[in-house]
Tab-separated table of C-alpha atoms and ligand atoms in Angstrom:
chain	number	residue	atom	x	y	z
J	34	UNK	CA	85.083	66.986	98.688
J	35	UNK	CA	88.325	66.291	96.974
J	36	UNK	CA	91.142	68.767	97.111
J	37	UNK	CA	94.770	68.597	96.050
J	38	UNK	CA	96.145	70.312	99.036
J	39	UNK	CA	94.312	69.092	102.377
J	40	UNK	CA	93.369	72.274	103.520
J	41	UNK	CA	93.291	74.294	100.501
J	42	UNK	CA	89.931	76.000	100.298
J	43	UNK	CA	87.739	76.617	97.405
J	44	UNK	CA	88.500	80.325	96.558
J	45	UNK	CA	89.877	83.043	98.270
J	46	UNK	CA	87.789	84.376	100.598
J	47	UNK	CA	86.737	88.065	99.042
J	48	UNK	CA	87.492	91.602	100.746
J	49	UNK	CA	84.215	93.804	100.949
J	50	UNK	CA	84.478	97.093	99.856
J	51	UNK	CA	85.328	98.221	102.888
J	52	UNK	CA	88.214	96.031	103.592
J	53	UNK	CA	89.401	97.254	100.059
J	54	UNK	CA	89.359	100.592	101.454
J	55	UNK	CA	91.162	99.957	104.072
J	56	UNK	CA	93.591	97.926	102.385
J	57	UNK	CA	94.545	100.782	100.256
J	58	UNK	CA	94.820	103.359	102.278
J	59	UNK	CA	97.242	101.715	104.517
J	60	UNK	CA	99.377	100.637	101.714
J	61	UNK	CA	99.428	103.939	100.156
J	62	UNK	CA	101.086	104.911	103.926
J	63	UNK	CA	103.782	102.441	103.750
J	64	UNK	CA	104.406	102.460	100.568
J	65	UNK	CA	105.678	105.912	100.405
J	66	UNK	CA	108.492	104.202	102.020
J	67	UNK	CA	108.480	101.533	99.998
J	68	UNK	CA	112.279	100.242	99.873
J	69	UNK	CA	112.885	100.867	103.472
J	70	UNK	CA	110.107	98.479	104.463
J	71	UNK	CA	110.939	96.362	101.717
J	72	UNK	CA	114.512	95.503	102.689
J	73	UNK	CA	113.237	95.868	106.321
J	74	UNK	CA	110.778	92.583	105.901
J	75	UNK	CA	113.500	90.897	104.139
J	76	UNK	CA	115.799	90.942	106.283
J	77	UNK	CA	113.925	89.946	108.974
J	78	UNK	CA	112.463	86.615	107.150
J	79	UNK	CA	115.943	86.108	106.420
J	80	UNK	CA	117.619	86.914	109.875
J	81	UNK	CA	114.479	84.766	111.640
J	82	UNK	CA	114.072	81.803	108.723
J	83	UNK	CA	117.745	81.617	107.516
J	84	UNK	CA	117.170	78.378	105.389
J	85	UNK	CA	114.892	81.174	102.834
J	86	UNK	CA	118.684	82.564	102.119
J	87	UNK	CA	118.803	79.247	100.389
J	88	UNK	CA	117.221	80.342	96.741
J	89	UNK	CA	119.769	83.854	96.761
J	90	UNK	CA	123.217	82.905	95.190
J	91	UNK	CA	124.307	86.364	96.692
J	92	UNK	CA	123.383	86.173	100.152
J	93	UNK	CA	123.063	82.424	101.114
J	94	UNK	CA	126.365	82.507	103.406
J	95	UNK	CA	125.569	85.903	104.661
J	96	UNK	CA	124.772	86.132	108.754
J	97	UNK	CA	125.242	90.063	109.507
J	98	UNK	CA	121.955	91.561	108.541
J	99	UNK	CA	123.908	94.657	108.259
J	100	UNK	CA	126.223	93.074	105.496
J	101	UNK	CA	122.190	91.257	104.116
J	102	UNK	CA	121.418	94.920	104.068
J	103	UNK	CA	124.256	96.052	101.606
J	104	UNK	CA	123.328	93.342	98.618
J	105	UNK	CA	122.215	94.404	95.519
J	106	UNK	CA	119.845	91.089	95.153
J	107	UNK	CA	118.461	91.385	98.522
J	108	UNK	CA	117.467	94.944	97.519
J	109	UNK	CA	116.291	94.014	94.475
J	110	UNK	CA	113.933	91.322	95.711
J	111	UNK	CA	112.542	93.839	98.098
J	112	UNK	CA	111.600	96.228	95.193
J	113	UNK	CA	109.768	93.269	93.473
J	114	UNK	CA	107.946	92.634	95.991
J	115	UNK	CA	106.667	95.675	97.440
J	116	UNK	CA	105.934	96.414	93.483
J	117	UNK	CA	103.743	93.224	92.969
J	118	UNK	CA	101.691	94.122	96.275
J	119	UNK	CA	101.493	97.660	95.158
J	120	UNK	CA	100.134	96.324	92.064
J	121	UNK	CA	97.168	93.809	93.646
J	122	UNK	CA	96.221	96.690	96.338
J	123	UNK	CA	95.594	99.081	93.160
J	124	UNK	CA	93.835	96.325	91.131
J	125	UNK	CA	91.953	95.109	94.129
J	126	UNK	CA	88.692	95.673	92.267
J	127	UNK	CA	89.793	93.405	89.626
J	128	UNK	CA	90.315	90.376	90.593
J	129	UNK	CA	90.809	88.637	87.420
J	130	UNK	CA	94.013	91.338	87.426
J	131	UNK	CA	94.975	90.230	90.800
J	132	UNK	CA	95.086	86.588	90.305
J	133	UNK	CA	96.836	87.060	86.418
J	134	UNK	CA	99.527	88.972	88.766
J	135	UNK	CA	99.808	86.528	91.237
J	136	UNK	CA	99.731	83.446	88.869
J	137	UNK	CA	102.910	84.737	87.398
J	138	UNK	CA	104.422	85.104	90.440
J	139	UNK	CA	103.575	81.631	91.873
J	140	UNK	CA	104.857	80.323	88.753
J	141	UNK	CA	108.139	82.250	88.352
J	142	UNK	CA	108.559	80.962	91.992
J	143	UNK	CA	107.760	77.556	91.250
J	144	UNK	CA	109.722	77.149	87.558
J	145	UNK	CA	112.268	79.206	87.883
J	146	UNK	CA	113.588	79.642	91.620
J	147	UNK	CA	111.988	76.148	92.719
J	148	UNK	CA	110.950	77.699	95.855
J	149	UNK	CA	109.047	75.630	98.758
J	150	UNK	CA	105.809	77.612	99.013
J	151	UNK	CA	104.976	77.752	102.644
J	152	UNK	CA	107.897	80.819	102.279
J	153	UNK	CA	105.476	82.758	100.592
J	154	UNK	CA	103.003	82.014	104.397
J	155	UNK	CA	106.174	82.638	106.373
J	156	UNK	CA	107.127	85.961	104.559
J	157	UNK	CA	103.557	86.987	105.079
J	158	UNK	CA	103.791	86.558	108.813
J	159	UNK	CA	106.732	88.494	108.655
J	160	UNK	CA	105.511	91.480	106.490
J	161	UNK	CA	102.475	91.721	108.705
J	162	UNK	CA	104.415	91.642	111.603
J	163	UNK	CA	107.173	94.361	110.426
J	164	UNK	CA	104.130	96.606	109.145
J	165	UNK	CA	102.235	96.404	112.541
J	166	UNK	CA	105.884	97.661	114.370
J	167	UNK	CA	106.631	99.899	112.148
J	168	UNK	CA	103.267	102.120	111.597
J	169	UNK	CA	101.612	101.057	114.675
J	170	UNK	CA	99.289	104.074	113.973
J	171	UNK	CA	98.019	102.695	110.699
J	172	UNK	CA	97.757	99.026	111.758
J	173	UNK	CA	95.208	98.497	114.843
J	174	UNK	CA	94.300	95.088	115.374
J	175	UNK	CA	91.173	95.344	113.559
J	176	UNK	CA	93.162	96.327	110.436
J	177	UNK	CA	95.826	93.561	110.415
J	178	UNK	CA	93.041	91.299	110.297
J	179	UNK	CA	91.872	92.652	107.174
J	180	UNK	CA	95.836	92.349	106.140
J	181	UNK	CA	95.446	89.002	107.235
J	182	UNK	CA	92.920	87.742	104.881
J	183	UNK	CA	94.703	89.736	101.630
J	184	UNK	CA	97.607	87.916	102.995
J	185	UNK	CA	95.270	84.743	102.749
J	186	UNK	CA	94.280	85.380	99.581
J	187	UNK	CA	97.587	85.865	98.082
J	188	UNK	CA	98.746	82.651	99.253
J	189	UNK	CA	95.524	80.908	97.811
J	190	UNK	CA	96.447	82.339	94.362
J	191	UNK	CA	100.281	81.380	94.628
J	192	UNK	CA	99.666	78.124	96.212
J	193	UNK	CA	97.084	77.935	93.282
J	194	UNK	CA	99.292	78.326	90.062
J	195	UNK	CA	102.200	75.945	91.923
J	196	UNK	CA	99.583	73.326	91.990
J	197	UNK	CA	99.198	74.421	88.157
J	198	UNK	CA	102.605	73.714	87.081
J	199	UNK	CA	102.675	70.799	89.023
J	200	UNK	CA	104.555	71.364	91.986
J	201	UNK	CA	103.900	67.987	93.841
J	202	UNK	CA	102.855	68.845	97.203
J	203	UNK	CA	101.613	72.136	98.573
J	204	UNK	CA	101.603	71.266	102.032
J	205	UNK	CA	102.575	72.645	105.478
J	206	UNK	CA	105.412	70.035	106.069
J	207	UNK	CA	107.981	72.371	104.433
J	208	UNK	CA	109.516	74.105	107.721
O	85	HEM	C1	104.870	88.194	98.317
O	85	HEM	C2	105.867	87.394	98.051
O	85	HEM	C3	106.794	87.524	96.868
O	85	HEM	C4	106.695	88.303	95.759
O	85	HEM	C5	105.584	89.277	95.382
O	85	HEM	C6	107.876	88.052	94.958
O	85	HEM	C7	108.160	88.654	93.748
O	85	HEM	C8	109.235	88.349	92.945
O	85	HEM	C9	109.422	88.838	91.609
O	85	HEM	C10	108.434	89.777	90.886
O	85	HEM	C11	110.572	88.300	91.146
O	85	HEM	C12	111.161	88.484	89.761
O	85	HEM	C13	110.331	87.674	88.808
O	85	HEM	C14	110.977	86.533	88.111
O	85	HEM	O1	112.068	86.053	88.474
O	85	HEM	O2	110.366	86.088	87.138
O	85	HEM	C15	111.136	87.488	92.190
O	85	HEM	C16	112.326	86.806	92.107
O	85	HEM	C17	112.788	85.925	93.063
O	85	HEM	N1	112.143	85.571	94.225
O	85	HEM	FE1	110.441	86.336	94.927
O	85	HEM	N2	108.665	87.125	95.605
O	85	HEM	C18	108.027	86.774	96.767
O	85	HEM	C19	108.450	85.853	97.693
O	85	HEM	C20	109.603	85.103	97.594
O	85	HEM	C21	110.044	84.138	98.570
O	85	HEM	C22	109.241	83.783	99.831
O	85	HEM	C23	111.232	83.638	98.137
O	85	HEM	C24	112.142	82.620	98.758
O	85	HEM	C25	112.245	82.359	100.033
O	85	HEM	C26	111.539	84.293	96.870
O	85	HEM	C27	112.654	84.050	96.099
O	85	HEM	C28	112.933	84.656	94.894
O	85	HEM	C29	114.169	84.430	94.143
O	85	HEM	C30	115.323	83.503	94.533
O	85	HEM	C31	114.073	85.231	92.999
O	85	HEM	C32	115.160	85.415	91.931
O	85	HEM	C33	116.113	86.452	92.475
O	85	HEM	C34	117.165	86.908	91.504
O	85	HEM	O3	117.115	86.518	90.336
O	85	HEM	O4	118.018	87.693	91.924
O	85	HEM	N3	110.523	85.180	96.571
O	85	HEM	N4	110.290	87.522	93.281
């Protein structure tokens, strides 16, 4: 079977209704801090994958993750993002919602901030990995797996609407 990306699989691979559940009930834990583990993530994709700074005019140059931790765009950033998860964990049931959300983002990533997708993997790695630190309680093994595959599914849909706009290769060359 053809595919535009070599290992790019046909659709996401769905979350039962029990892997919703416990989706959203670990979100709804962290996100009650949201901004903390927001900037948290960030800086650590940024402190462990410094060539990300690249795409943030206000942080680029910036080594001291205690200095990362004072900028306004950095901060911002984190906000978005924790928002646009917040917003697929709540429309998990609805996954036309889910991949409308995501489409935009991949775009807007793609168009506008011409960023090399395999971030979006990287930042997952990271996210996972800050979450499983920080609320070990919440995050057993058997429920970063499920993390896992949301995490796989959001990169399907973002990797999805680059290959849209015609991003030319979606590959895993990038880092
Ligand atoms: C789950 C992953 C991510 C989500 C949900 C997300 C979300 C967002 C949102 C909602 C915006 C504003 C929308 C817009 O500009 O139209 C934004 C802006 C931006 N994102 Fe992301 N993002 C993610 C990952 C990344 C990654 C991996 C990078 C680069 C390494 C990145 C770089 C940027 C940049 C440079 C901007 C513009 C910042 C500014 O104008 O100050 N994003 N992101």
């Amino acid at each position: 079977m053809e595919h535009e990306e070599d290992d790019r699989p046909e659709r996401a691979e769905p979350l039962t209704d029990a892997e919703r559940e416990i989706i959203q009930d670990t979100w709804g834990r962290v996100y009650e801090n949201c901004e903390d583990v927001g900037v948290s993530v960030l800086i650590r994709f940024f402190v462990n994958f410094p060539s990300a700074k690249q795409y943030f005019s206000q942080f680029q140059d910036m080594d001291d993750p205690e200095e990362m931790e004072r900028s306004s765009q950095l901060r911002h950033h984190a906000r978005r993002v924790m928002n646009a998860i917040n917003t697929v964990v709540e429309n998990l049931h609805d996954p036309e919602k889910v991949s409308a959300v995501l489409g935009l983002v991949g775009k807007a990533h793609a168009l506008k901030h011409k960023v090399e997708p395999m971030y979006f993997k990287i930042l997952s790695g990271v996210m996972l990995e800050v979450l499983s630190e920080d609320f070990p309680e919440y995050f057993p093994v058997e429920v970063q797996e499920v993390w896992n595959k949301l995490m796989g599914a959001l990169y399907w849909h973002v990797t999805g609407a680059y290959t849209e706009v015609g991003w030319v290769q979606v590959s895993s060359s990038a880092v």
